Amino acid sequence: MAVSDGVVKKIVLSYTYVAIWIFLSFTVIVYNKYILDRKMYNWPYPISLTMIHMAFCSSLAYILVRVLKLVEPVSMSRDLYLKSVVPIGALYSLSLWFSNSAYIYLSVSFIQMLKALMPVAVYSIGVMFKKEAFKNETMANMVSISLGVAVAAYGEAKFDAWGVTLQLMAVAFEATRLVLIQILLNSKGISLNPITSLYYIAPCCLVFLSVPWIIMEYPSLRDNSSFHLDFAIFGTNSACAFALNLAVFLLVGKTSALTMNVAGVVKDWLLIAFSWSVIKDTVTPLNLIGYGLAFLGVAYYNHCKLQALKASEAQKKTQQADEEAGRLLEQKDEGTGRKNDNQN
């Protein structure tokens, strides 16, 4: 009965982590849309919003790592930081900037549909950098996802070419960042959790974003004398963004990255439903058909990834078992040899 209780507790905890991540991810997306949309809070400054998030997150990460010492910093040389972390920080800042900018022009539901292209971008860039093997079957699946998203875009009632361009650029930069993390950090045995990621990367984002901010948004903010920073709105928004990073750490650390992918699909459908029912965005039947096709392609891609992961783990276990058997055999042979020597 004790084992049964333990299993139930583990399942309940897993679902709790999933629920927390979905809630926070959902909240951050809708909150950002509320702040940036001209018909809602009407503060169309995506670079400024991203910089507020990064300043808040880097400050809290510094306190957790250096002051409270709740998280251990990663041993990293200046050369490694400049060659590995800085490029990743640059890509992350571009990804966040363009992703937040898209909320000004596109509906929440349509943005989630466009995000279905992430596996396509990650796989394509992985093949370019030779981190993924080119397979005709996988590429055919990527084409099916792309066609599904194209159908959804064709059926979009409020299609905005500039907004779509911004979101596609955000997907491309984010996919490149994920591939570079594998090449520049993971391959060197460096693993960053969300807190250490923010500790090292958020200050980089602030520096990179400050250049376009001074050119594009600072003059408008300076001249807009009627605006005063609402600490309640931007403080809670930034706190949600930071909490989301912690939720990612909990979800991936306590469950798996695959669980996060499945939870992400549930979150996307919830956001589409919320966008249609509460925000009153138009969701057409063609939108849903296209996204449904893309969703099936993404689900199949995740299934293939899971099967490959299981095969890899099984191979590792077999190798370990063979190595263990080999050691036991060597020990047995040595023992037999010593026994024969003693008899002689």
Short mmCIF file of C-alpha atoms in Angstrom, two decimals:
data_model
loop_
_atom_site.label_atom_id
_atom_site.label_comp_id
_atom_site.label_asym_id
_atom_site.label_seq_id
_atom_site.Cartn_x
_atom_site.Cartn_y
_atom_site.Cartn_z
CA MET A 1 0.00 0.00 0.00
CA ALA A 2 2.96 2.29 0.75
CA VAL A 3 4.25 1.87 -2.83
CA SER A 4 0.80 2.70 -4.17
CA ASP A 5 0.66 5.87 -2.05
CA GLY A 6 4.10 6.87 -3.31
CA VAL A 7 3.04 6.40 -6.95
CA VAL A 8 -0.15 8.42 -6.39
CA LYS A 9 1.86 11.20 -4.70
CA LYS A 10 4.30 11.30 -7.63
CA ILE A 11 1.46 11.51 -10.18
CA VAL A 12 -0.29 14.27 -8.20
CA LEU A 13 2.99 16.24 -7.95
CA SER A 14 3.65 15.85 -11.70
CA TYR A 15 0.17 17.15 -12.55
CA THR A 16 0.68 20.01 -10.07
CA TYR A 17 3.93 21.07 -11.78
CA VAL A 18 2.20 20.85 -15.19
CA ALA A 19 -0.76 22.94 -13.94
CA ILE A 20 1.55 25.60 -12.43
CA TRP A 21 3.58 25.88 -15.66
CA ILE A 22 0.46 26.07 -17.87
CA PHE A 23 -1.09 28.73 -15.58
CA LEU A 24 2.06 30.90 -15.50
CA SER A 25 2.83 30.54 -19.22
CA PHE A 26 -0.81 31.34 -20.01
CA THR A 27 -0.73 34.35 -17.64
CA VAL A 28 2.52 35.82 -19.08
CA ILE A 29 1.28 35.54 -22.69
CA VAL A 30 -2.14 37.11 -21.96
CA TYR A 31 -0.57 39.77 -19.68
CA ASN A 32 1.97 40.77 -22.35
CA LYS A 33 -0.82 40.96 -24.94
CA TYR A 34 -2.87 43.15 -22.56
CA ILE A 35 0.03 45.59 -22.01
CA LEU A 36 1.15 45.83 -25.65
CA ASP A 37 -2.17 45.79 -27.49
CA ARG A 38 -3.33 49.24 -28.62
CA LYS A 39 -6.97 48.35 -27.84
CA MET A 40 -6.22 47.30 -24.26
CA TYR A 41 -3.56 48.88 -21.97
CA ASN A 42 -2.07 50.55 -25.07
CA TRP A 43 1.65 50.55 -24.25
CA PRO A 44 3.18 49.43 -27.59
CA TYR A 45 6.83 49.36 -26.48
CA PRO A 46 7.98 45.69 -26.78
CA ILE A 47 11.70 46.46 -26.32
CA SER A 48 11.00 48.42 -23.12
CA LEU A 49 8.76 45.64 -21.77
CA THR A 50 11.43 43.01 -22.52
CA MET A 51 14.10 45.17 -20.83
CA ILE A 52 11.91 45.58 -17.72
CA HIS A 53 11.56 41.77 -17.58
CA MET A 54 15.31 41.25 -18.01
CA ALA A 55 16.23 43.88 -15.38
CA PHE A 56 13.81 42.34 -12.88
CA CYS A 57 14.89 38.75 -13.59
CA SER A 58 18.65 39.47 -13.59
CA SER A 59 18.33 41.37 -10.25
CA LEU A 60 16.43 38.51 -8.60
CA ALA A 61 18.81 35.91 -10.09
CA TYR A 62 21.80 37.89 -8.70
CA ILE A 63 20.20 37.93 -5.22
CA LEU A 64 19.50 34.16 -5.34
CA VAL A 65 23.00 33.29 -6.63
CA ARG A 66 25.32 35.84 -4.97
CA VAL A 67 23.49 37.16 -1.88
CA LEU A 68 21.32 34.30 -0.61
CA LYS A 69 23.56 31.64 -2.28
CA LEU A 70 20.54 29.39 -2.89
CA VAL A 71 21.86 28.46 -6.34
CA GLU A 72 25.47 27.60 -7.18
CA PRO A 73 27.03 29.65 -10.02
CA VAL A 74 28.61 27.73 -12.90
CA SER A 75 32.39 27.68 -13.21
CA MET A 76 32.95 29.72 -16.36
CA SER A 77 35.99 31.50 -17.81
CA ARG A 78 35.77 34.97 -19.38
CA ASP A 79 36.64 33.49 -22.79
CA LEU A 80 33.85 30.89 -22.53
CA TYR A 81 31.39 33.57 -21.43
CA LEU A 82 32.21 35.81 -24.41
CA LYS A 83 32.23 32.99 -26.99
CA SER A 84 29.27 30.96 -25.68
CA VAL A 85 26.94 32.91 -23.39
CA VAL A 86 27.07 36.27 -25.22
CA PRO A 87 25.90 34.86 -28.63
CA ILE A 88 23.10 32.95 -26.85
CA GLY A 89 22.13 36.14 -24.99
CA ALA A 90 22.02 38.09 -28.27
CA LEU A 91 19.71 35.52 -29.87
CA TYR A 92 17.50 35.39 -26.77
CA SER A 93 17.09 39.19 -26.75
CA LEU A 94 16.11 39.17 -30.45
CA SER A 95 13.69 36.29 -29.91
CA LEU A 96 11.93 38.04 -26.99
CA TRP A 97 11.89 41.42 -28.77
CA PHE A 98 10.26 40.09 -31.96
CA SER A 99 7.94 37.72 -30.09
CA ASN A 100 6.61 40.55 -27.89
CA SER A 101 6.36 42.87 -30.91
CA ALA A 102 4.06 40.37 -32.67
CA TYR A 103 1.41 40.84 -29.95
CA ILE A 104 0.80 44.38 -31.22
CA TYR A 105 -0.25 43.10 -34.66
CA LEU A 106 -1.58 39.52 -34.21
CA SER A 107 -4.15 37.74 -32.07
CA VAL A 108 -3.04 35.44 -29.24
CA SER A 109 -4.64 32.43 -30.98
CA PHE A 110 -2.85 33.02 -34.31
CA ILE A 111 0.52 33.52 -32.58
CA GLN A 112 0.14 30.11 -30.88
CA MET A 113 -0.60 28.56 -34.28
CA LEU A 114 2.55 30.12 -35.77
CA LYS A 115 4.60 28.79 -32.81
CA ALA A 116 3.81 25.26 -34.07
CA LEU A 117 6.66 25.90 -36.55
CA MET A 118 9.24 25.67 -33.74
CA PRO A 119 10.09 21.95 -34.34
CA VAL A 120 10.50 22.75 -38.07
CA ALA A 121 12.93 25.59 -37.29
CA VAL A 122 14.87 23.59 -34.66
CA TYR A 123 15.23 20.55 -36.94
CA SER A 124 16.20 22.60 -40.03
CA ILE A 125 18.82 24.63 -38.13
CA GLY A 126 20.03 21.44 -36.41
CA VAL A 127 20.62 19.88 -39.85
CA MET A 128 22.46 23.06 -41.01
CA PHE A 129 24.77 22.92 -37.97
CA LYS A 130 25.11 19.10 -38.34
CA LYS A 131 23.54 18.47 -34.92
CA GLU A 132 20.64 16.55 -36.53
CA ALA A 133 20.83 13.86 -39.21
CA PHE A 134 18.83 14.60 -42.37
CA LYS A 135 16.03 12.04 -42.80
CA ASN A 136 13.48 12.09 -45.60
CA GLU A 137 10.72 10.90 -43.24
CA THR A 138 11.42 13.67 -40.71
CA MET A 139 11.63 16.31 -43.42
CA ALA A 140 8.27 15.13 -44.85
CA ASN A 141 6.80 15.57 -41.35
CA MET A 142 8.29 19.09 -41.15
CA VAL A 143 6.66 19.92 -44.52
CA SER A 144 3.28 18.66 -43.20
CA ILE A 145 3.59 20.94 -40.11
CA SER A 146 4.48 23.90 -42.35
CA LEU A 147 1.51 23.21 -44.64
CA GLY A 148 -0.80 23.05 -41.61
CA VAL A 149 0.45 26.44 -40.38
CA ALA A 150 0.13 27.85 -43.94
CA VAL A 151 -3.54 26.75 -44.02
CA ALA A 152 -4.10 28.36 -40.59
CA ALA A 153 -2.47 31.59 -41.85
CA TYR A 154 -4.60 31.53 -45.02
CA GLY A 155 -7.73 31.24 -42.84
CA GLU A 156 -6.68 34.05 -40.46
CA ALA A 157 -9.37 36.75 -40.39
CA LYS A 158 -7.01 39.55 -39.30
CA PHE A 159 -3.83 38.55 -41.17
CA ASP A 160 -1.01 41.07 -40.78
CA ALA A 161 2.08 40.43 -42.91
CA TRP A 162 4.42 42.47 -40.64
CA GLY A 163 3.14 40.71 -37.51
CA VAL A 164 3.65 37.28 -39.14
CA THR A 165 7.18 38.30 -40.20
CA LEU A 166 8.01 39.35 -36.62
CA GLN A 167 6.71 36.07 -35.16
CA LEU A 168 8.54 33.93 -37.75
CA MET A 169 11.77 35.83 -37.01
CA ALA A 170 11.19 35.22 -33.28
CA VAL A 171 10.78 31.47 -33.96
CA ALA A 172 13.96 31.42 -36.10
CA PHE A 173 16.06 33.21 -33.45
CA GLU A 174 14.69 31.01 -30.64
CA ALA A 175 15.38 27.82 -32.62
CA THR A 176 18.95 29.00 -33.37
CA ARG A 177 19.43 29.76 -29.66
CA LEU A 178 18.30 26.24 -28.68
CA VAL A 179 20.69 24.64 -31.18
CA LEU A 180 23.58 26.88 -30.06
CA ILE A 181 22.96 25.92 -26.42
CA GLN A 182 23.66 22.31 -27.48
CA ILE A 183 26.77 23.29 -29.46
CA LEU A 184 28.31 25.97 -27.21
CA LEU A 185 27.31 24.81 -23.71
CA ASN A 186 25.93 21.25 -23.45
CA SER A 187 28.73 19.77 -25.60
CA LYS A 188 31.24 21.29 -23.13
CA GLY A 189 29.46 19.76 -20.13
CA ILE A 190 27.92 23.08 -18.99
CA SER A 191 24.29 22.91 -17.94
CA LEU A 192 22.39 26.06 -16.96
CA ASN A 193 19.14 25.88 -14.99
CA PRO A 194 16.67 28.80 -15.42
CA ILE A 195 18.15 30.75 -12.47
CA THR A 196 21.77 30.51 -13.64
CA SER A 197 20.58 31.11 -17.23
CA LEU A 198 19.01 34.40 -16.14
CA TYR A 199 22.06 35.23 -13.99
CA TYR A 200 24.41 34.95 -16.99
CA ILE A 201 22.15 35.73 -19.97
CA ALA A 202 19.69 38.43 -18.74
CA PRO A 203 22.42 41.12 -18.35
CA CYS A 204 23.56 40.33 -21.94
CA CYS A 205 19.98 40.82 -23.15
CA LEU A 206 19.81 44.20 -21.40
CA VAL A 207 23.00 45.38 -23.12
CA PHE A 208 21.93 44.15 -26.59
CA LEU A 209 18.40 45.59 -26.28
CA SER A 210 19.63 48.98 -25.07
CA VAL A 211 20.91 49.85 -28.58
CA PRO A 212 17.58 49.45 -30.49
CA TRP A 213 15.73 50.87 -27.44
CA ILE A 214 17.71 54.16 -27.55
CA ILE A 215 17.09 54.46 -31.32
CA MET A 216 13.48 53.23 -31.59
CA GLU A 217 11.59 53.63 -28.31
CA TYR A 218 13.41 56.07 -26.02
CA PRO A 219 12.53 59.21 -28.10
CA SER A 220 8.81 58.31 -28.06
CA LEU A 221 8.80 57.52 -24.32
CA ARG A 222 10.71 60.73 -23.57
CA ASP A 223 8.17 62.83 -25.50
CA ASN A 224 5.17 60.99 -24.02
CA SER A 225 4.96 63.05 -20.82
CA SER A 226 1.52 61.61 -19.94
CA PHE A 227 2.98 58.14 -19.30
CA HIS A 228 4.10 57.09 -15.82
CA LEU A 229 5.39 53.58 -15.10
CA ASP A 230 2.66 51.66 -13.28
CA PHE A 231 4.63 49.59 -10.75
CA ALA A 232 1.62 47.38 -9.96
CA ILE A 233 1.16 46.40 -13.63
CA PHE A 234 4.83 46.06 -14.62
CA GLY A 235 5.92 44.63 -11.26
CA THR A 236 3.36 41.80 -11.31
CA ASN A 237 4.03 41.21 -15.02
CA SER A 238 7.78 40.86 -14.37
CA ALA A 239 7.15 38.65 -11.32
CA CYS A 240 5.04 36.33 -13.49
CA ALA A 241 7.85 36.19 -16.09
CA PHE A 242 10.38 35.25 -13.38
CA ALA A 243 8.02 32.69 -11.81
CA LEU A 244 7.58 31.12 -15.25
CA ASN A 245 11.34 30.46 -15.40
CA LEU A 246 11.15 28.74 -12.01
CA ALA A 247 8.17 26.69 -13.20
CA VAL A 248 10.16 25.54 -16.25
CA PHE A 249 12.96 24.37 -13.90
CA LEU A 250 10.44 22.49 -11.72
CA LEU A 251 8.59 20.91 -14.65
CA VAL A 252 11.65 19.71 -16.59
CA GLY A 253 13.60 18.81 -13.42
CA LYS A 254 10.80 16.84 -11.76
CA THR A 255 9.17 15.35 -14.89
CA SER A 256 10.74 15.58 -18.37
CA ALA A 257 11.14 17.83 -21.40
CA LEU A 258 8.61 15.63 -23.22
CA THR A 259 6.01 16.31 -20.48
CA MET A 260 6.63 20.01 -21.07
CA ASN A 261 6.03 19.57 -24.82
CA VAL A 262 2.71 17.78 -24.18
CA ALA A 263 1.73 20.43 -21.59
CA GLY A 264 2.61 23.07 -24.19
CA VAL A 265 0.04 21.62 -26.60
CA VAL A 266 -2.65 21.74 -23.87
CA LYS A 267 -1.66 25.38 -23.13
CA ASP A 268 -1.90 26.31 -26.83
CA TRP A 269 -5.43 24.93 -27.12
CA LEU A 270 -6.45 26.73 -23.90
CA LEU A 271 -5.03 30.02 -25.23
CA ILE A 272 -6.85 29.60 -28.54
CA ALA A 273 -10.12 28.94 -26.64
CA PHE A 274 -9.47 31.93 -24.33
CA SER A 275 -8.57 34.21 -27.24
CA TRP A 276 -11.81 33.27 -29.02
CA SER A 277 -14.20 33.32 -26.03
CA VAL A 278 -12.84 36.10 -23.77
CA ILE A 279 -10.72 38.45 -25.91
CA LYS A 280 -13.23 37.89 -28.76
CA ASP A 281 -10.55 37.25 -31.40
CA THR A 282 -11.93 35.70 -34.58
CA VAL A 283 -10.99 32.03 -34.94
CA THR A 284 -12.15 30.62 -38.30
CA PRO A 285 -12.79 26.92 -39.15
CA LEU A 286 -9.81 27.09 -41.56
CA ASN A 287 -7.63 28.32 -38.66
CA LEU A 288 -8.57 25.24 -36.64
CA ILE A 289 -8.20 22.81 -39.56
CA GLY A 290 -4.72 24.17 -40.35
CA TYR A 291 -3.62 24.15 -36.72
CA GLY A 292 -5.07 20.64 -36.33
CA LEU A 293 -2.87 19.40 -39.20
CA ALA A 294 0.19 21.13 -37.72
CA PHE A 295 -0.67 19.72 -34.27
CA LEU A 296 -0.74 16.14 -35.65
CA GLY A 297 2.67 16.71 -37.23
CA VAL A 298 4.12 18.09 -33.98
CA ALA A 299 2.60 15.17 -32.00
CA TYR A 300 4.19 12.66 -34.41
CA TYR A 301 7.54 14.48 -34.16
CA ASN A 302 7.41 14.29 -30.33
CA HIS A 303 6.47 10.59 -30.56
CA CYS A 304 9.51 9.90 -32.78
CA LYS A 305 11.75 11.83 -30.35
CA LEU A 306 10.42 9.75 -27.43
CA GLN A 307 11.03 6.47 -29.29
CA ALA A 308 14.59 7.56 -30.15
CA LEU A 309 15.20 8.52 -26.51
CA LYS A 310 13.91 5.15 -25.28
CA ALA A 311 16.10 3.30 -27.83
CA SER A 312 19.15 5.35 -26.73
CA GLU A 313 18.50 4.62 -23.04
CA ALA A 314 17.99 0.90 -23.76
CA GLN A 315 21.29 0.85 -25.70
CA LYS A 316 23.09 2.53 -22.78
CA LYS A 317 21.67 -0.01 -20.32
CA THR A 318 22.75 -2.89 -22.58
CA GLN A 319 26.27 -1.45 -22.83
CA GLN A 320 26.44 -1.01 -19.03
CA ALA A 321 25.24 -4.59 -18.52
CA ASP A 322 27.86 -5.88 -21.01
CA GLU A 323 30.62 -3.87 -19.28
CA GLU A 324 29.52 -5.17 -15.86
CA ALA A 325 29.45 -8.76 -17.16
CA GLY A 326 32.92 -8.25 -18.66
CA ARG A 327 34.30 -6.99 -15.32
CA LEU A 328 32.75 -9.91 -13.43
CA LEU A 329 34.26 -12.34 -15.95
CA GLU A 330 37.69 -10.71 -15.57
CA GLN A 331 37.41 -10.93 -11.76
CA LYS A 332 36.37 -14.58 -12.05
CA ASP A 333 39.30 -15.36 -14.37
CA GLU A 334 41.73 -13.58 -12.00
CA GLY A 335 40.28 -15.51 -9.05
CA THR A 336 40.62 -18.82 -10.94
CA GLY A 337 44.20 -17.93 -11.93
CA ARG A 338 45.14 -17.16 -8.29
CA LYS A 339 43.51 -20.41 -7.15
CA ASN A 340 45.54 -22.42 -9.70
CA ASP A 341 48.76 -20.63 -8.64
CA ASN A 342 48.08 -21.52 -4.99
CA GLN A 343 47.45 -25.17 -5.90
CA ASN A 344 50.73 -25.30 -7.81
#
